[in-house]
XYZ file of C-alpha atoms in Angstrom:
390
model
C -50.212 10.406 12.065
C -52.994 10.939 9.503
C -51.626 11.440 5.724
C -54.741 12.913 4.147
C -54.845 13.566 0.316
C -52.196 16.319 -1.392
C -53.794 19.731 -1.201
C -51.960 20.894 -4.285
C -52.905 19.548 -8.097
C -50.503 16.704 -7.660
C -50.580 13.537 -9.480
C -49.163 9.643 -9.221
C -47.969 10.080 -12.954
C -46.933 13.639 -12.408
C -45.172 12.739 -9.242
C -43.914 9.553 -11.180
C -42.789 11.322 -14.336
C -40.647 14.078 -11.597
C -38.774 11.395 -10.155
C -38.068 9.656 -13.479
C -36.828 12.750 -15.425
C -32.851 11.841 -14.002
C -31.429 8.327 -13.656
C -30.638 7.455 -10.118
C -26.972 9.232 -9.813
C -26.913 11.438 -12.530
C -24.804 14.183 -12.623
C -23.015 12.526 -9.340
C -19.848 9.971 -9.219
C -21.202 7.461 -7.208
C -23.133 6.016 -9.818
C -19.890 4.752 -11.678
C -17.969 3.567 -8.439
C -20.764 2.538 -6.438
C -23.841 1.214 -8.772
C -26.894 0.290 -7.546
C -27.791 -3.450 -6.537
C -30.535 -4.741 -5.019
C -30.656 -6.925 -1.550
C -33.751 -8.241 -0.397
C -32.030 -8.878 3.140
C -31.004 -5.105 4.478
C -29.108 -5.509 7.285
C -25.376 -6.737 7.843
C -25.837 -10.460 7.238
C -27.598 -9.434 3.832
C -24.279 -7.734 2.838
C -21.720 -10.122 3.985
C -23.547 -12.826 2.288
C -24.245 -11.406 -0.802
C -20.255 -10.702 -1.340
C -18.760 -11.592 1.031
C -17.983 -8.817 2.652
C -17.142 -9.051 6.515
C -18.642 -5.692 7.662
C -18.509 -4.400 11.257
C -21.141 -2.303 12.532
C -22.647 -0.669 15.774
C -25.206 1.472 14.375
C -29.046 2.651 13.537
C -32.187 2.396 13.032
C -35.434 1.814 11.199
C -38.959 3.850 12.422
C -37.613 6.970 12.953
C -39.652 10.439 11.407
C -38.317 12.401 8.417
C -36.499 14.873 7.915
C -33.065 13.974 6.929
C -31.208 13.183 10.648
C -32.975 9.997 11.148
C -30.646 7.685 12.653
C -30.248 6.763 15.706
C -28.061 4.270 17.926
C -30.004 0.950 18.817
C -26.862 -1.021 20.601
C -23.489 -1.881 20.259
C -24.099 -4.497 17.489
C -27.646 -3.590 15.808
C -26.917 -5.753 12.730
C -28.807 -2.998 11.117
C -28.234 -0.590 8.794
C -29.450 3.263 8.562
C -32.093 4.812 6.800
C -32.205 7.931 4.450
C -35.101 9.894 4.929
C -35.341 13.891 3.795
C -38.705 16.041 3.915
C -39.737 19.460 2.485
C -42.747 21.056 4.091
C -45.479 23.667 2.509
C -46.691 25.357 5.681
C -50.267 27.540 5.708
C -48.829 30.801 4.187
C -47.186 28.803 1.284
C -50.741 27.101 0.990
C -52.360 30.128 0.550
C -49.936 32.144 -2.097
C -50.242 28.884 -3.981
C -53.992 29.308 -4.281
C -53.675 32.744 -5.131
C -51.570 32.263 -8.238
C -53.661 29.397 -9.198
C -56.727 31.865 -9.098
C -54.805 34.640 -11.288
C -53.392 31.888 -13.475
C -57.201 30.672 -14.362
C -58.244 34.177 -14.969
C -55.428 34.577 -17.157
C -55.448 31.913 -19.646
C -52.842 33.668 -21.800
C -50.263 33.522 -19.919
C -48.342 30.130 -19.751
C -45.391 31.998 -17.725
C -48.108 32.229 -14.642
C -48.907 27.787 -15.359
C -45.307 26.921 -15.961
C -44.925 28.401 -12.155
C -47.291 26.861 -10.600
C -46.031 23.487 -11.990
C -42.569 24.518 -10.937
C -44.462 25.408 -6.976
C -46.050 21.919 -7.248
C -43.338 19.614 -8.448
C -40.057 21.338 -7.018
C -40.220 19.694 -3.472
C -40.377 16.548 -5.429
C -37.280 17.510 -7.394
C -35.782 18.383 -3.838
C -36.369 15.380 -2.120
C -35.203 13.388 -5.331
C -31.896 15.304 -5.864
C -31.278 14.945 -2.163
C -31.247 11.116 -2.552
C -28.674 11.026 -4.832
C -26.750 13.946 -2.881
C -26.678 11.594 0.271
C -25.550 8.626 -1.504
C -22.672 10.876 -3.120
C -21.921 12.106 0.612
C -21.582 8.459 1.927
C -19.937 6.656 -1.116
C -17.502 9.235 -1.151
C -16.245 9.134 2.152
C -16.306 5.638 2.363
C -13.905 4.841 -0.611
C -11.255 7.771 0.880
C -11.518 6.566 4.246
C -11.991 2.557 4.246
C -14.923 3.192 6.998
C -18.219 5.138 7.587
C -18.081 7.429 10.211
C -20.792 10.112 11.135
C -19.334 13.476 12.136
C -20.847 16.245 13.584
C -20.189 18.655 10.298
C -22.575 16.419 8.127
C -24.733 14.199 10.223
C -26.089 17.570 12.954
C -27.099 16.691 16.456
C -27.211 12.723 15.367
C -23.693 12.535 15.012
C -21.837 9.922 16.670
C -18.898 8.068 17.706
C -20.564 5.395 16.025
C -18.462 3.834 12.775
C -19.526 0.974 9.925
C -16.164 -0.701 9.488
C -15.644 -2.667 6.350
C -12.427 -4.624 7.428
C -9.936 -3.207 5.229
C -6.814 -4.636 6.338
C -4.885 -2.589 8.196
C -1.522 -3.016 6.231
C -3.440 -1.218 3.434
C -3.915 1.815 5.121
C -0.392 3.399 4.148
C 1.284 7.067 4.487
C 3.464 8.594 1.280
C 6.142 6.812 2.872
C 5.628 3.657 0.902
C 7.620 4.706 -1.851
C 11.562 5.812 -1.144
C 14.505 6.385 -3.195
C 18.144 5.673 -3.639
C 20.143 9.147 -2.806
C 24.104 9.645 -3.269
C 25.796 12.281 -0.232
C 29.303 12.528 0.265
C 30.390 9.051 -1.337
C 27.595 7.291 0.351
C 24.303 5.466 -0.783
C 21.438 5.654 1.392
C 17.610 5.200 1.650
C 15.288 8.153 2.213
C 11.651 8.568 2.081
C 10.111 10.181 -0.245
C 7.940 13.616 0.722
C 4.261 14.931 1.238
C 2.914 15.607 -2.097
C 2.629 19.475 -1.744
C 6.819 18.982 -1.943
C 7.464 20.109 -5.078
C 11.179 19.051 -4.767
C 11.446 15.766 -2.719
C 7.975 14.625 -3.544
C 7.545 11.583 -5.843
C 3.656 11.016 -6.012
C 3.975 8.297 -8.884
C 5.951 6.206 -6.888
C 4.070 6.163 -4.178
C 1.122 4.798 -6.193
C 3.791 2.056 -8.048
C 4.647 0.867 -4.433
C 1.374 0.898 -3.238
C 0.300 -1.006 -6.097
C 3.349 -3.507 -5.733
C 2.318 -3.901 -2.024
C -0.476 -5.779 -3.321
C 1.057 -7.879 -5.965
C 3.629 -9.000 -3.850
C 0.551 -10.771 -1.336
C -0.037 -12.834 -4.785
C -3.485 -10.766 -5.109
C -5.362 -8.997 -8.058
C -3.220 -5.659 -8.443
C -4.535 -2.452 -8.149
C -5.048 -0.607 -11.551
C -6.889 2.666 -10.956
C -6.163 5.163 -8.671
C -8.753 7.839 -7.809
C -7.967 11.691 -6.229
C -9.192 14.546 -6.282
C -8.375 17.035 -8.465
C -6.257 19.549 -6.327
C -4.056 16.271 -5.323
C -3.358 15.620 -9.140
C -2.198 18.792 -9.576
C 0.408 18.214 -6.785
C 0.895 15.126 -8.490
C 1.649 17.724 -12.252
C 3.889 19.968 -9.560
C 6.303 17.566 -8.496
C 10.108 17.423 -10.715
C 9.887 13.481 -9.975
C 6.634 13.766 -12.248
C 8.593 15.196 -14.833
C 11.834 12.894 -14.364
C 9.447 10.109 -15.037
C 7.807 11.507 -17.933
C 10.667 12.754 -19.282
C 13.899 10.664 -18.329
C 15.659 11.718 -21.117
C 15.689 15.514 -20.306
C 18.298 16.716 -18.884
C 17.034 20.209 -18.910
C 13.625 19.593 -16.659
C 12.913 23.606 -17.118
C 12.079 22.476 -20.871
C 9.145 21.019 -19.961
C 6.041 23.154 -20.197
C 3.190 22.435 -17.231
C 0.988 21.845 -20.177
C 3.108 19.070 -21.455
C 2.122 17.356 -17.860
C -1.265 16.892 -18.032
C -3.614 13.346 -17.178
C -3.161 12.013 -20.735
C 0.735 12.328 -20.759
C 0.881 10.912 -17.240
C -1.634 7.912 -18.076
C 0.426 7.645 -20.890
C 3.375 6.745 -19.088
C 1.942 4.809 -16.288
C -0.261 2.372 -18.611
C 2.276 1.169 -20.393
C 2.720 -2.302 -21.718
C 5.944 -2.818 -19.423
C 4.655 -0.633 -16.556
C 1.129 -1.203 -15.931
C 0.993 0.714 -13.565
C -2.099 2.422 -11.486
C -4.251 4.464 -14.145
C -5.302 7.789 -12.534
C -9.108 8.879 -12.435
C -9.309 12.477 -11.264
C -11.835 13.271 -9.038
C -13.945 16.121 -8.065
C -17.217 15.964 -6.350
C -18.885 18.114 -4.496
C -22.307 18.063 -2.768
C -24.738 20.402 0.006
C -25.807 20.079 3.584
C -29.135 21.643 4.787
C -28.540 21.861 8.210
C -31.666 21.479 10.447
C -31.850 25.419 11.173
C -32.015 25.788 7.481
C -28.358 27.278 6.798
C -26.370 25.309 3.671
C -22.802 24.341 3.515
C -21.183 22.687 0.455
C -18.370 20.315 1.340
C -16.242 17.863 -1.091
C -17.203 14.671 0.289
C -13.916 13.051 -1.018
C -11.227 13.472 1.576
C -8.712 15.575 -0.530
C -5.400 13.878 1.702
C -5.929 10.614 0.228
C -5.437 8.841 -2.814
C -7.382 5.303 -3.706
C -6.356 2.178 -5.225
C -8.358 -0.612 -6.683
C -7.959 -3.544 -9.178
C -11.196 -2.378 -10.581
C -12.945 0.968 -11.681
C -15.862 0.351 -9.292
C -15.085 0.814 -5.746
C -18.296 -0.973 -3.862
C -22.023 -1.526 -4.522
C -24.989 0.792 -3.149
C -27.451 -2.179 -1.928
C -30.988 -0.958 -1.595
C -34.186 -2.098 -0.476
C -37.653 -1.137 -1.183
C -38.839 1.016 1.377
C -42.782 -0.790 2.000
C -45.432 1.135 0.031
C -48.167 2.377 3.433
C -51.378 0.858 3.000
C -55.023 2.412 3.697
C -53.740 5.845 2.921
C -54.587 8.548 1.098
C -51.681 10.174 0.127
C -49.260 9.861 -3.223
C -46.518 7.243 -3.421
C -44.164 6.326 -5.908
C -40.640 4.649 -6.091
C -37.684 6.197 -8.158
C -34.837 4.070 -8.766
C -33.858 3.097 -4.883
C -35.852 5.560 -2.739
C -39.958 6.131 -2.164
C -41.369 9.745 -2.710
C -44.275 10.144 -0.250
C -46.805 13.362 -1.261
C -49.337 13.830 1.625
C -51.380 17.083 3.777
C -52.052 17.611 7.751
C -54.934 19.575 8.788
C -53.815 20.575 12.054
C -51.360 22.538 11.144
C -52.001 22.633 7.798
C -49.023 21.536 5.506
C -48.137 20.018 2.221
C -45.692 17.039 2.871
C -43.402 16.119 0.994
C -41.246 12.938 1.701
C -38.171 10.439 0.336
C -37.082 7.376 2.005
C -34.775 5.187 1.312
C -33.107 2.080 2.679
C -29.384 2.289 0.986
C -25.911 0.914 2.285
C -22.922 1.527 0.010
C -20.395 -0.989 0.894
C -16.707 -1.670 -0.559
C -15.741 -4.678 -2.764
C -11.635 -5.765 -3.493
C -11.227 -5.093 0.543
C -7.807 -6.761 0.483
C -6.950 -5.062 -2.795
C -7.762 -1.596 -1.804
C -4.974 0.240 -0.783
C -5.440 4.066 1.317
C -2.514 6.410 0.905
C -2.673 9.307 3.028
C -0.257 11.817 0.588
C 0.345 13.963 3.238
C 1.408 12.126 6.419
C 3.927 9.617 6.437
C 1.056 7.090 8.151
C -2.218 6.497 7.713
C -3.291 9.168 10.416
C -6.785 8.437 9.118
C -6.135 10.316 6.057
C -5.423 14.020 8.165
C -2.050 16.066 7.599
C 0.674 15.900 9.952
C 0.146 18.527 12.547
């Protein structure tokens, strides 16, 4: 495939200045839990070595064409990792209005409404391709640290979905249900043992004590603890919802309708848990979001995070996104320029004719603290792989 020179009035230090306007991950989470780190090896080996990491894998490929559902299944063990790669396309009619309003915005030299858009028509597949980087990244980091694994379903990854999983060897007695955490009950003279509830039970729930016997689940091996524990923002409301919340917060009360809800907010219960004779898990609330173009063009935004499951880790980062240089093309006329972990590609086609515009990345978030990490799936009483009970 021939990539001639840009047809539109396109720039390397335009194109370089579009890409650099926004830090890689700004505005996203994954930037914070899973920061960027270079590997110049990009396949498995690279990522066991540089961490020691023991990753499983059965999946994807390199040389495959933008856009976006690029991946596809090379063998049981590839020792390979996948490729990002998104396009935007410019086709003839798009071509031509472009002309036209660069025609009335030369005869009108007045009016910097008319230049300001034709800038915008210029750069904004740039800004496109860019922001969908970052979105993918958020996609993948995200369901990684709520699910241990990588997995690509049908609802995100189109017709190249597959059975196909990157498993990062969590162990499995990490992968818990809510029924880590019980209590002590009195009925009719008797003392027994019950578990405690799904955390959408306001009565018999006890969400905190899940997360303190999660977190002594992994002191007890003799390993670093877990401190932080990430959710999503419509579990720590549960969490606010629940009377064992308040019992905790408030032991002395023996009146719990006292309480306001606003007196049970993230700083009261951080308060309590992050205490010099608890130190227990400190909660970071969660709540990402990001959008899937699906190949026919139709949009759907999803919450990447899997809302079931709470995280725990001795550390506030989660895993590193290791990147690699995608190879600049040689003997080519069109634009290329690297922002942060991903190439932007500018080029034309004559036959059709269309404006090409192209990101590619080689990225891999992985998890670090594997035998630290601890899943709790709040709303099954097993892992269940972080679904509800039916």
């Amino acid at each position: 495939m021939a990539m001639n020179a840009p047809l539109f009035d396109i720039d390397i230090p335009g194109m370089q200045a579009t890409v650099n306007k926004f830090q890689p991950g700004q505005g996203f989470v994954w930037s914070r839990l899973f920061p960027l780190k270079y590997t110049r090896k990009f396949d498995i080996k690279g990522i066991e070595g540089d961490d020691g990491i023991p990753v499983a894998a059965d999946r994807v490929a390199f040389n495959t064409k933008a856009p976006k559902k690029t991946r596809k299944k090379v063998g049981n063990w590839s020792g390979k990792l996948s490729k990002y790669s998104v396009s935007r396309e410019k086709d003839e009619i798009e071509i031509n209005e472009y002309q036209d309003a660069q025609t009335l915005a030369n005869a009108a030299t007045e009016n910097q409404q008319e230049k300001q858009e034709l800038v915008r028509i210029v750069y904004d597949d740039v800004t496109f391709c860019r922001q969908a980087m970052d979105a993918k990244v958020e996609i993948d980091s995200m369901r990684i640290a709520s699910s241990g694994i990588q997995s690509f379903p049908a609802s995100i990854e189109g017709e190249m979905a597959s059975q196909d999983i990157i498993n990062f060897n969590v162990p499995e007695k990490n992968f818990v249900g809510y029924g880590v955490s019980t209590k002590t009950v009195k009925k009719s003279g008797q003392t027994t043992t019950v578990k405690t509830a799904e955390w959408d039970d306001v009565e018999k729930a006890d969400g905190l004590g899940d997360l303190i016997a999660a977190q002594t689940l992994i002191k007890n091996q003799g390993l670093p603890k877990p401190r932080f524990a990430f959710m999503e923002l419509a579990k720590f409301q549960q969490l606010c919802a629940q009377q064992a919340t308040v019992r905790r917060l408030f032991p002395k009360v023996t009146d719990l309708e006292r309480i306001t809800a606003e007196e049970i907010n993230l700083t009261s219960i951080n308060a309590y848990m992050d205490k010099a004779e608890n130190q227990f898990p400190h909660i970071v609330i969660l709540d990402t979001y990001a959008t899937i173009e699906h190949k026919d063009g139709s949009k759907d935004t999803i919450k990447p995070w899997n809302e079931n499951v709470v995280t725990l880790s001795p550390t506030i980062q989660l895993g590193w996104t290791y990147y690699k240089n995608v190879p600049m093309v040689q003997n080519t006329e069109a634009l290329q320029v690297y922002g942060g972990f991903y190439k932007v590609t500018r080029y034309s086609e004559v036959n059709p004719m269309l404006e090409v515009t192209m990101a590619e990345a080689y990225v891999q978030p992985a998890l670090i603290n594997r035998q630290s990490l601890v899943f709790l799936n709040t709303m099954a009483e097993t892992w269940n792989n972080g679904d509800a009970d039916e």
